[in-house]
Short mmCIF file of C-alpha atoms in Angstrom, two decimals:
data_model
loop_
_atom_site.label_atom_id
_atom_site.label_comp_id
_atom_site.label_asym_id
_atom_site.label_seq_id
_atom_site.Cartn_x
_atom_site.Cartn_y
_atom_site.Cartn_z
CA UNK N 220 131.12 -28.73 -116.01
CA UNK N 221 133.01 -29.05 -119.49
CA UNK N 222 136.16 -28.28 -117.63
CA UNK N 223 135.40 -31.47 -115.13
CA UNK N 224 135.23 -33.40 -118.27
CA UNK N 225 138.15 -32.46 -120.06
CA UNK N 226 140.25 -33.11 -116.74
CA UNK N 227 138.76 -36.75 -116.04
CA UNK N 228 139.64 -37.18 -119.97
CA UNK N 229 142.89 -36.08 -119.35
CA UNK N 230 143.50 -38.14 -115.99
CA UNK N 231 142.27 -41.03 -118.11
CA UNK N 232 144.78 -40.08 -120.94
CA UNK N 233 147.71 -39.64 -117.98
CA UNK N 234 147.23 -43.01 -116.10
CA UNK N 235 146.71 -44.87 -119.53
CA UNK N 236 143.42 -45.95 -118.95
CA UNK N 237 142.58 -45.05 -122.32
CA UNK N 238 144.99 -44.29 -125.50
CA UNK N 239 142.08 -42.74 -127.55
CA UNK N 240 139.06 -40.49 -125.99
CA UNK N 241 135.96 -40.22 -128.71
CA UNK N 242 133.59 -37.56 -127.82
CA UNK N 243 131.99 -33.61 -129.16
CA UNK N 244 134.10 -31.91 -130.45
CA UNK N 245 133.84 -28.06 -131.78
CA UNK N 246 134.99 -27.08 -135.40
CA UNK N 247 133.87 -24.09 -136.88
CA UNK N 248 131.16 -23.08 -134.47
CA UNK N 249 129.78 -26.36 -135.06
CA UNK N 250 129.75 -29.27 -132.76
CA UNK N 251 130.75 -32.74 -134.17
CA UNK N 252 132.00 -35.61 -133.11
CA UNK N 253 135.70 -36.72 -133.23
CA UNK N 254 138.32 -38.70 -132.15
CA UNK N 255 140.90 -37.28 -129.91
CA UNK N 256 144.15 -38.71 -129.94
CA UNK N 257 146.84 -35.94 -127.33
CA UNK N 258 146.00 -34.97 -124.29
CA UNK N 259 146.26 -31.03 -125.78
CA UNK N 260 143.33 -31.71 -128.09
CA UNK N 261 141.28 -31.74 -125.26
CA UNK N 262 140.73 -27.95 -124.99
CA UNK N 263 138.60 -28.32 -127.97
CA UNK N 264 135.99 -31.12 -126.40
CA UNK N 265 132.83 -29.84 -125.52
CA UNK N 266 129.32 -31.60 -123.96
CA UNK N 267 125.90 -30.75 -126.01
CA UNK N 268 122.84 -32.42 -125.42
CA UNK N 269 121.30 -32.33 -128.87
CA UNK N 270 123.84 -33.13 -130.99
CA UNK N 271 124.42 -36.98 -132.00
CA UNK N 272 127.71 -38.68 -130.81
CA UNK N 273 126.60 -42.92 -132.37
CA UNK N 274 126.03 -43.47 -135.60
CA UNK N 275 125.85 -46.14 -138.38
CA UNK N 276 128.37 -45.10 -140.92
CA UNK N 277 126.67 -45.42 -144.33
CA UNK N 278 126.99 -46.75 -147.19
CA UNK N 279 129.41 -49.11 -145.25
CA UNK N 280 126.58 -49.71 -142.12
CA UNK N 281 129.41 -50.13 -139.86
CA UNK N 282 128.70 -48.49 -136.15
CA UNK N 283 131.50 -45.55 -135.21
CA UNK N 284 132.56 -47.74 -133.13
CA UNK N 285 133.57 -50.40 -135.40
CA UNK N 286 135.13 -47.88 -137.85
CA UNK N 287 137.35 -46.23 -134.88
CA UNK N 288 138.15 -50.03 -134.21
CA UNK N 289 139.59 -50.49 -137.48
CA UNK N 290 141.48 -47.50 -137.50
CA UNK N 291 143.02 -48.10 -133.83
CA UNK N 292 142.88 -51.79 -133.87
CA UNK N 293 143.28 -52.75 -129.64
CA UNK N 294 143.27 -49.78 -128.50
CA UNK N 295 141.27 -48.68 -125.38
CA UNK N 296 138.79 -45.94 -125.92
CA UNK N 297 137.40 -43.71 -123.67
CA UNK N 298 134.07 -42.22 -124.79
CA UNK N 299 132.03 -39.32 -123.40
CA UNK N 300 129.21 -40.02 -122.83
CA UNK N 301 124.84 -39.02 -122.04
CA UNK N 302 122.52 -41.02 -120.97
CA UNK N 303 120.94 -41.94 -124.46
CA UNK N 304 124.86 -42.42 -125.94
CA UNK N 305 125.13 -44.95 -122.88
CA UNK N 306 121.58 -46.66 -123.55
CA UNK N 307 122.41 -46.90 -127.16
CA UNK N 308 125.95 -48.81 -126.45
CA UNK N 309 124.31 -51.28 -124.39
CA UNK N 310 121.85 -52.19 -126.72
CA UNK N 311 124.61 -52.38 -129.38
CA UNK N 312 126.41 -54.80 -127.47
CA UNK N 313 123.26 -57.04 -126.69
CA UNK N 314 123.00 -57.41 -130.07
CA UNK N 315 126.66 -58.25 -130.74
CA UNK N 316 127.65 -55.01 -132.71
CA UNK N 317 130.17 -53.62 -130.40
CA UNK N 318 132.32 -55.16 -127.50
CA UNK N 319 131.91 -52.78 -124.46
CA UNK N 320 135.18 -54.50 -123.29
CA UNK N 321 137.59 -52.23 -124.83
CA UNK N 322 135.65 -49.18 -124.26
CA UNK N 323 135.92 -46.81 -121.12
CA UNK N 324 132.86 -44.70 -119.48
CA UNK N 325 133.00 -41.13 -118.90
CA UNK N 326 129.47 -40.52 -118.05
CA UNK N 327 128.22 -36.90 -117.81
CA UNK N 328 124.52 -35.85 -116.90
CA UNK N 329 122.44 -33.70 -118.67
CA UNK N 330 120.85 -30.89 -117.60
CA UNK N 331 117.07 -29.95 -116.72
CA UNK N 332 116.70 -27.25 -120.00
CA UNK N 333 118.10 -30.04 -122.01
CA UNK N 334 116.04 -32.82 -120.73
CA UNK N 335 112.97 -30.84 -121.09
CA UNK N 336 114.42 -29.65 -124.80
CA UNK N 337 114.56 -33.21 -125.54
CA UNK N 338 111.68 -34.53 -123.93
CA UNK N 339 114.04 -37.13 -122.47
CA UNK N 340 112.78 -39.41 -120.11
CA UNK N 341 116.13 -40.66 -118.73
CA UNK N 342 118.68 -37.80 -118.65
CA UNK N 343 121.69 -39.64 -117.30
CA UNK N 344 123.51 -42.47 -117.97
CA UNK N 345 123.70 -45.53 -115.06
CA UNK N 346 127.72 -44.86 -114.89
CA UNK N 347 127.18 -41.30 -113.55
CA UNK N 348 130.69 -39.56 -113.15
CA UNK N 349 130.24 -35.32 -113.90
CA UNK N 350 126.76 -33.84 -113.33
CA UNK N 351 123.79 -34.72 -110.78
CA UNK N 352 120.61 -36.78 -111.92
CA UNK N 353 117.53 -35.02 -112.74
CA UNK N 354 114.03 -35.99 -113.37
CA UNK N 355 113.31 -36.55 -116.84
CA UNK N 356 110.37 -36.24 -118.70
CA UNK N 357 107.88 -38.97 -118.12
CA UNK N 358 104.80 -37.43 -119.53
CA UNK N 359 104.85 -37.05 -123.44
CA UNK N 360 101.72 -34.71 -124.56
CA UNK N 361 101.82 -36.05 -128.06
CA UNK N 362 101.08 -39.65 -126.14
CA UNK N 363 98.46 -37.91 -124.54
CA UNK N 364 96.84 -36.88 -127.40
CA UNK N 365 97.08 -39.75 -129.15
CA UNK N 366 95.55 -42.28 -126.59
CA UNK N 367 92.37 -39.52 -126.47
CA UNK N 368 91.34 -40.13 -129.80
CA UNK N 369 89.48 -42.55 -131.62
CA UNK N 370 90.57 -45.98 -133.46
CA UNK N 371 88.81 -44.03 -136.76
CA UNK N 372 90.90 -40.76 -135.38
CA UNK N 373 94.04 -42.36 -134.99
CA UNK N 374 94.45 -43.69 -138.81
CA UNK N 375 92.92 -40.46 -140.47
CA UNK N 376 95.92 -38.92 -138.37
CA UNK N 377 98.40 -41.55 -139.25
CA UNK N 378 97.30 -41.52 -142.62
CA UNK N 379 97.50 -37.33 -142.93
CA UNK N 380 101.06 -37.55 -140.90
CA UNK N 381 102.26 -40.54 -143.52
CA UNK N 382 101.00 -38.93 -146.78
CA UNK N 383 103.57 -36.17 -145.96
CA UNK N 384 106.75 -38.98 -146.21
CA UNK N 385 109.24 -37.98 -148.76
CA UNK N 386 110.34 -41.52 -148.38
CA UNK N 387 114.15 -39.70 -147.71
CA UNK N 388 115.23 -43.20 -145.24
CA UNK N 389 116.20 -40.18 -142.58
CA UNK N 390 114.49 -41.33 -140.08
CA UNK N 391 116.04 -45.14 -140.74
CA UNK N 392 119.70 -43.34 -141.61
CA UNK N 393 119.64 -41.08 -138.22
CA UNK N 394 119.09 -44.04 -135.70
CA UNK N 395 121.89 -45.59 -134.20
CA UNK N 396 120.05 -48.83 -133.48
CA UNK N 397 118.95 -49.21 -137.71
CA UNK N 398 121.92 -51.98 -138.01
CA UNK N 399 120.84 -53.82 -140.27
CA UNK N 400 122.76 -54.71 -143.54
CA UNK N 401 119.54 -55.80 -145.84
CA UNK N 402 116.81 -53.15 -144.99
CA UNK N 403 113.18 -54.31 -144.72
CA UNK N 404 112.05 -50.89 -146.15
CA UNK N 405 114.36 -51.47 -149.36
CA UNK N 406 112.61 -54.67 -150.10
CA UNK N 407 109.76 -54.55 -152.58
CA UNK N 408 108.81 -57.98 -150.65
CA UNK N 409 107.47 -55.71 -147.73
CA UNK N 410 106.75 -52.46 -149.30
CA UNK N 411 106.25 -51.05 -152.73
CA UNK N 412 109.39 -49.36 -154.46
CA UNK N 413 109.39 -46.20 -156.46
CA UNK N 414 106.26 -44.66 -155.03
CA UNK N 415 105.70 -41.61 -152.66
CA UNK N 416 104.60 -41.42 -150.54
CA UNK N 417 105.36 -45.13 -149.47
CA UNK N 418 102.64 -47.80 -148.30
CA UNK N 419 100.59 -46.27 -145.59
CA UNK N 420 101.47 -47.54 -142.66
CA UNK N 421 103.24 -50.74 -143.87
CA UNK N 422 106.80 -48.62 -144.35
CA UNK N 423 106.16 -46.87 -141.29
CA UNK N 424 105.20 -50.14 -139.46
CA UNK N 425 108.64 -52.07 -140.46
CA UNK N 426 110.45 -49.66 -138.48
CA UNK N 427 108.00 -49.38 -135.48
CA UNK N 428 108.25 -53.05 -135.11
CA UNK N 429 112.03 -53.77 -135.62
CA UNK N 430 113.02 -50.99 -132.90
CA UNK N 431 109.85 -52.08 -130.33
CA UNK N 432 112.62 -53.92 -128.17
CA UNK N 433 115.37 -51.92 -128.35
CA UNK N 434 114.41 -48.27 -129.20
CA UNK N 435 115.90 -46.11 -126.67
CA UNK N 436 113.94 -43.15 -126.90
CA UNK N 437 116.57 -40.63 -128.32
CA UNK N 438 114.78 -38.70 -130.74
CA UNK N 439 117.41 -38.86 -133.52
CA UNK N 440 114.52 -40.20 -135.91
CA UNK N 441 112.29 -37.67 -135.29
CA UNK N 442 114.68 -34.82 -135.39
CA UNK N 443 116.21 -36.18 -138.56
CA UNK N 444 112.98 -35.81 -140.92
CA UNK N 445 112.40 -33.22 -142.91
CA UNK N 446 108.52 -33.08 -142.73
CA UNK N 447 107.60 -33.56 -139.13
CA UNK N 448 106.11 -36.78 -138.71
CA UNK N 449 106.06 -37.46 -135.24
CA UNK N 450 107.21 -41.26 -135.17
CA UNK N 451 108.50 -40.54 -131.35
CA UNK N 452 105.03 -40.95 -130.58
CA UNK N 453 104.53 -44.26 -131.18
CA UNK N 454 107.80 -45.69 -130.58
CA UNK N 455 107.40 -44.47 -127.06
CA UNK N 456 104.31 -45.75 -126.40
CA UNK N 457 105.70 -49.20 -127.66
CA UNK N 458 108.63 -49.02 -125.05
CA UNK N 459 105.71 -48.21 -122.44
CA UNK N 460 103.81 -51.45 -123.57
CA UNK N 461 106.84 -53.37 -123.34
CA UNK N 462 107.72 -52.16 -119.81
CA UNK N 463 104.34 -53.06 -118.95
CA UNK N 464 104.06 -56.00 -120.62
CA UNK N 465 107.56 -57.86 -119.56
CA UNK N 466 109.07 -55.47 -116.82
CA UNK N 467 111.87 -55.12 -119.38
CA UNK N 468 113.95 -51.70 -120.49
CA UNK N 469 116.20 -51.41 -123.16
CA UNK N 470 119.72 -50.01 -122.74
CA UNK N 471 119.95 -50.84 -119.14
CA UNK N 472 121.64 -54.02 -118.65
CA UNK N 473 123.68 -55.72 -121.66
CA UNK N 474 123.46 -59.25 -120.37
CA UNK N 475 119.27 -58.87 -120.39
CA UNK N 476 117.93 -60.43 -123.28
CA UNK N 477 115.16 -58.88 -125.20
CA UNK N 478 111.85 -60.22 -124.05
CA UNK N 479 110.50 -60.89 -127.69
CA UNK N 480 113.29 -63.43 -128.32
CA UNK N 481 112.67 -65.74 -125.19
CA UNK N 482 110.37 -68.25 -124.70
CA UNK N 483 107.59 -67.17 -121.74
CA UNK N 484 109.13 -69.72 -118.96
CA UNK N 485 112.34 -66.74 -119.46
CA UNK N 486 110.42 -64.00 -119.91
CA UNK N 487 106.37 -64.22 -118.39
CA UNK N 488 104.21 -61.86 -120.09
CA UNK N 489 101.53 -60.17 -118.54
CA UNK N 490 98.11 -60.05 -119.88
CA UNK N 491 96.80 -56.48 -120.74
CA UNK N 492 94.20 -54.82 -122.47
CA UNK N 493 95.49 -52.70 -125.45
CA UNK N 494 94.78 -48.65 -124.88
CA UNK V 170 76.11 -58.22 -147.38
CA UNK V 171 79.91 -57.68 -146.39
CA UNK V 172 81.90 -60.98 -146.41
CA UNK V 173 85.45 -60.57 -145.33
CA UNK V 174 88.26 -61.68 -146.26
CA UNK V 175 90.09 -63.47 -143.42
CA UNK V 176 93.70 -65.15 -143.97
CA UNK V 177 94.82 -68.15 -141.57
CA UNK V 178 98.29 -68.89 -140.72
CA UNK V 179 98.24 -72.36 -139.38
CA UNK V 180 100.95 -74.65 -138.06
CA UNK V 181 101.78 -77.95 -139.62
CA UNK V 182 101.64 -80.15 -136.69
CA UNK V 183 98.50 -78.60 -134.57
CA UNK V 184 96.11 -76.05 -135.93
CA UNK V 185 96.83 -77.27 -139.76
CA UNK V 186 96.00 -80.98 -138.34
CA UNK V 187 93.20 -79.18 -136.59
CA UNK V 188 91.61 -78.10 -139.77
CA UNK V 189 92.30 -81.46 -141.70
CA UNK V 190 90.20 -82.83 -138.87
CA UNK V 191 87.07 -80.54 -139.18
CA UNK V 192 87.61 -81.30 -142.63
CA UNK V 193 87.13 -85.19 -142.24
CA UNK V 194 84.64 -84.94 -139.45
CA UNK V 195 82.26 -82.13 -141.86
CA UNK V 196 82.24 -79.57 -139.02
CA UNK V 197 81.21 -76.59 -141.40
CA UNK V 198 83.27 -73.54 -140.87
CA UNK V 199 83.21 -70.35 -142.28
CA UNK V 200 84.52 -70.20 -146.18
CA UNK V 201 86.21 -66.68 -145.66
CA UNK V 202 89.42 -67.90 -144.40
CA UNK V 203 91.99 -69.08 -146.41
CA UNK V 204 94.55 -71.00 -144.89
CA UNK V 205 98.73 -70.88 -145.42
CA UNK V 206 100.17 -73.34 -143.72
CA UNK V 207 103.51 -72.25 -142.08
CA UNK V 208 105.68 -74.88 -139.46
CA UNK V 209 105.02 -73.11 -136.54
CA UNK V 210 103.05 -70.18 -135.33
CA UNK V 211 106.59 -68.54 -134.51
CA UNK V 212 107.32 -68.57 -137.70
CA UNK V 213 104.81 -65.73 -138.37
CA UNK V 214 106.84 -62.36 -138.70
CA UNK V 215 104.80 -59.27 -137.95
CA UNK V 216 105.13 -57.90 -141.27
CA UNK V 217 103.10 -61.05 -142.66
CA UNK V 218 100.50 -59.23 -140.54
CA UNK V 219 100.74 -55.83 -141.86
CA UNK V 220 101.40 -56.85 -145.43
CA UNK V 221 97.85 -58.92 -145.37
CA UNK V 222 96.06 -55.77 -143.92
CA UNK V 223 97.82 -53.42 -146.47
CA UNK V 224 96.80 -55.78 -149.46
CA UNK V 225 93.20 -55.65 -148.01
CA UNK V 226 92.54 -58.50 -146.25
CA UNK V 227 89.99 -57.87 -142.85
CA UNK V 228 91.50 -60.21 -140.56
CA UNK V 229 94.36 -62.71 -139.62
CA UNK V 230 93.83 -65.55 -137.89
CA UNK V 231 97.27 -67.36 -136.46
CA UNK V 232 96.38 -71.20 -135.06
CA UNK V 233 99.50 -72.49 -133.14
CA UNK V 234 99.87 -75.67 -130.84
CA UNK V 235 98.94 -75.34 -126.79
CA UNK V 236 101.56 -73.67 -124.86
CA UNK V 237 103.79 -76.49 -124.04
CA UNK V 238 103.11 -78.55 -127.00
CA UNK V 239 104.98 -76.94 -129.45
CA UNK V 240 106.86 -79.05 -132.17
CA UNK V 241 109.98 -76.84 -132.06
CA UNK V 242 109.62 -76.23 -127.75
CA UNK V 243 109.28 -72.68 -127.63
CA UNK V 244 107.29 -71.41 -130.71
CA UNK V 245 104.15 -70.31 -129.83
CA UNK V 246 105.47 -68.78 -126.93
CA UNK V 247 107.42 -66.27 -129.21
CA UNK V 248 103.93 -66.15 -131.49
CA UNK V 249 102.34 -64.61 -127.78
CA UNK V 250 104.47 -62.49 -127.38
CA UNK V 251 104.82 -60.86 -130.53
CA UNK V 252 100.77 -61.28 -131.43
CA UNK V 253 100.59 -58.83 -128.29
CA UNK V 254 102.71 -56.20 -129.43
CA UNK V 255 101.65 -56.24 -132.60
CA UNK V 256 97.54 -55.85 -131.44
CA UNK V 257 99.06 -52.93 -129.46
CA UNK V 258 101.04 -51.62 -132.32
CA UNK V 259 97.63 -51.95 -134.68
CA UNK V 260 95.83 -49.95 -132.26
CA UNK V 261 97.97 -46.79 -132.06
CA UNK V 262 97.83 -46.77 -136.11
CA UNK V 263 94.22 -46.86 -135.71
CA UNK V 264 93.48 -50.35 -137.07
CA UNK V 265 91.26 -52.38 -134.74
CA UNK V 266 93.66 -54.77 -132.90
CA UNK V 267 90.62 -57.53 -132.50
CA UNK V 268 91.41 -57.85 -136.41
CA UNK V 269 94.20 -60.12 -135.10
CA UNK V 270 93.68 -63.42 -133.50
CA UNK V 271 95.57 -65.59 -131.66
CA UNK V 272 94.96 -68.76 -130.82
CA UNK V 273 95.39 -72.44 -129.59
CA UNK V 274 94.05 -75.88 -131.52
CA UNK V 275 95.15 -79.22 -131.53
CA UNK V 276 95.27 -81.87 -133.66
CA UNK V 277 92.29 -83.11 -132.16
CA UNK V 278 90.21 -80.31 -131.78
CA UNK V 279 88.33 -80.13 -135.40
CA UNK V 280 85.60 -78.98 -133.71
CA UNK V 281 87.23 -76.27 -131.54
CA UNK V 282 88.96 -75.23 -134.70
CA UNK V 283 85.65 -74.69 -136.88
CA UNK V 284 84.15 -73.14 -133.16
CA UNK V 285 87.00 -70.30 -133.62
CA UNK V 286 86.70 -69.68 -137.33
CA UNK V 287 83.00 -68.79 -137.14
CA UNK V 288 83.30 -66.83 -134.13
CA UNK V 289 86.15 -64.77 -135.74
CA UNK V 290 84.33 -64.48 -138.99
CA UNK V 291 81.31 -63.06 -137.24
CA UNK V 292 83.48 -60.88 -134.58
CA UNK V 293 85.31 -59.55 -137.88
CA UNK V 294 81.69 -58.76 -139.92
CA UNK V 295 80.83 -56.64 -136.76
CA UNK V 296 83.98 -54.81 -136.80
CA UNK V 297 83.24 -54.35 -140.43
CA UNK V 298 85.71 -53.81 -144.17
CA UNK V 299 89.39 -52.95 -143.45
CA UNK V 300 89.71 -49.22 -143.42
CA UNK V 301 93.07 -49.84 -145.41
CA UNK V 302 91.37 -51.28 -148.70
CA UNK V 303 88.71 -49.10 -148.73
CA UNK V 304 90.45 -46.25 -150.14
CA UNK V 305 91.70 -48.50 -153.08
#
């Protein structure tokens, strides 16, 4: 499959579709991503489902994309991307971060191991070049869980799950969609400063809230903190409530506008009972 | 005898108006609210909500204009929205999401207004003391 990839890349390169082709890239047994500039650099490109290709660059809080901009000003990139790397674009651009003009598709499905590895519920991008869809993972047992148990259950857990916060801003740091340049959870306005752990669930909360429209379910929070708090959990239950709610999905179409920011002649909410 | 502690957001040009009325007209209301008056129910920004239940307070109470009649066109209809993700939101963190209450009075509906108040004041003594604040 790689070797699919790195000839489409280099097809791209040869026609001059695209003069620069970000994707994975292995260095020292370790996979991370890079900017390839020759055609012959392309041996070294390599697909991975866990590890992250978007990021916001801090302390700057620039997106990769706007960095490689700088560097290449114009220039045409082709990107390799998964189905959450093509999500995550989309909802960069509907929120003006990126222009998805200058940028060129080379969509590659994941796997079944790797969808079930990630618990992903979408594992393939709508621009599908290299690879064959597969089901993803609709059913979350964490969800599950969750929705059994009682309102008193459900803080005693949050509460016992938020105690073990370190307050290290990974989970804020590792998503691709945290764009913000003044963070709620800096601001003693929202939450208390200089205490661990942080409010319970007011810190926790800011987050949940800011990404309910336009988390796209890629894990990076959750796999970025150090104790284990499963914050997928309620983030996808969120993006469930929202489906339900306004028939809306983020990261599928860049001209949608989020439901939360249109009036309800736009956007019609349903009514529903809360679970 | 547990009296809660319930904290109104109201907008200037309806639900405030609405209160003003009951005011003038002595419909008695319920004395555990305290009101903030915003300029429109859109105004409210979930956090307002959180940060009121993490400082103790038992319920919020958000009084907008009727759908259609907002000042600034659109308002309230961002205030619905929101309200319902939020009440979903409560309930996964295990905070009752009838502690947050939505709804729709007019200028000239001191009576309704007063009507709502009491019935969320008693709604919010069933439900009983925020579970955040009682730790404290």
């Amino acid at each position: 499959m790689i070797k699919k990839v790195q000839k489409l890349a280099r097809e791209y390169f040869q026609s001059g579709k695209v003069e620069i082709i970000y994707g994975l890239k292995k260095h020292n047994n370790k996979v991370v991503p890079s900017v390839f500039n020759k055609e012959d650099e392309l041996k070294d490109l390599v697909i991975s489902a866990k590890e992250p290709l978007l990021n916001i660059c801090r302390p700057s809080k620039k997106n990769i994309i706007r960095l490689i901009e700088e560097k290449y000003p114009e220039a045409k990139i082709g990107m390799v991307v998964r189905g959450c790397d093509e999500r995550i674009l989309i909802e960069l651009s509907k929120r003006k971060q990126i222009k998805l003009d200058n940028i060129e598709l080379i969509g590659v499905a994941c796997n079944k191991e790797d969808a079930i590895a990630c618990n992903c519920p979408k594992p393939y991008p709508v621009h599908l070049d290299i690879g064959t869809k597969v089901d993803g993972v609709i059913e979350d047992k964490k969800n599950k869980e969750l929705l059994n148990k009682k309102l008193s259950e459900r803080l005693s857990f949050w509460q016992y799950q938020f105690s073990k916060c370190i307050k290290c801003y990974g989970c804020r740091n590792a998503c691709p969609l945290c764009f913000c340049k003044d963070c709620a959870m800096e601001q003693q306005e929202w939450t208390k400063t200089g205490e661990i752990p942080p409010e319970i669930p007011m810190f926790h909360f800011i987050r949940f809230y800011h990404l309910a429209d336009r988390c796209i379910d890629c894990g990076e929070c959750e796999a970025a903190c150090p104790v284990d708090i499963p914050l997928l959990t309620i983030s996808k239950q969120i993006r469930n409530d929202i489906k339900d709610l306004f028939d809306y999905e983020s990261g599928l179409d860049a001209e949608q506008e989020s439901p939360l920011l249109t009036s309800l002649d736009e956007v019609p909410m349903k009514e529903g009972e809360s679970k | 005898m547990f009296e809660p502690k319930i904290l109104g957001f109201c907008c200037n040009w309806c639900a405030y108006a609405g209160a003003d009325l009951a005011g003038i007209n002595r419909n008695q209301y319920s004395t555990n609210i305290r009101i903030i008056r915003v300029m429109c129910s859109g105004t409210i920004d979930p956090l307002y909500i959180m940060k009121a239940f993490q400082n103790g307070i038992d319920g919020v109470f958000i009084g907008g204009c009727h759908i259609g009649d907002c000042h600034y066109q659109d308002g309230n209809h961002r205030a619905k929205k929101r309200v319902a993700v939020v009440k979903r939101m409560l309930g996964y963190l295990g905070l009752d999401p009838r502690r947050v209450r939505l709804e729709w009075v007019s200028a000239a509906e001191g009576q309704k207004f007063a009507k709502v108040i009491n019935d969320f004041v008693a709604e919010i003594k069933e439900i009983g003391p925020n579970p955040l604040s009682r730790k404290k």
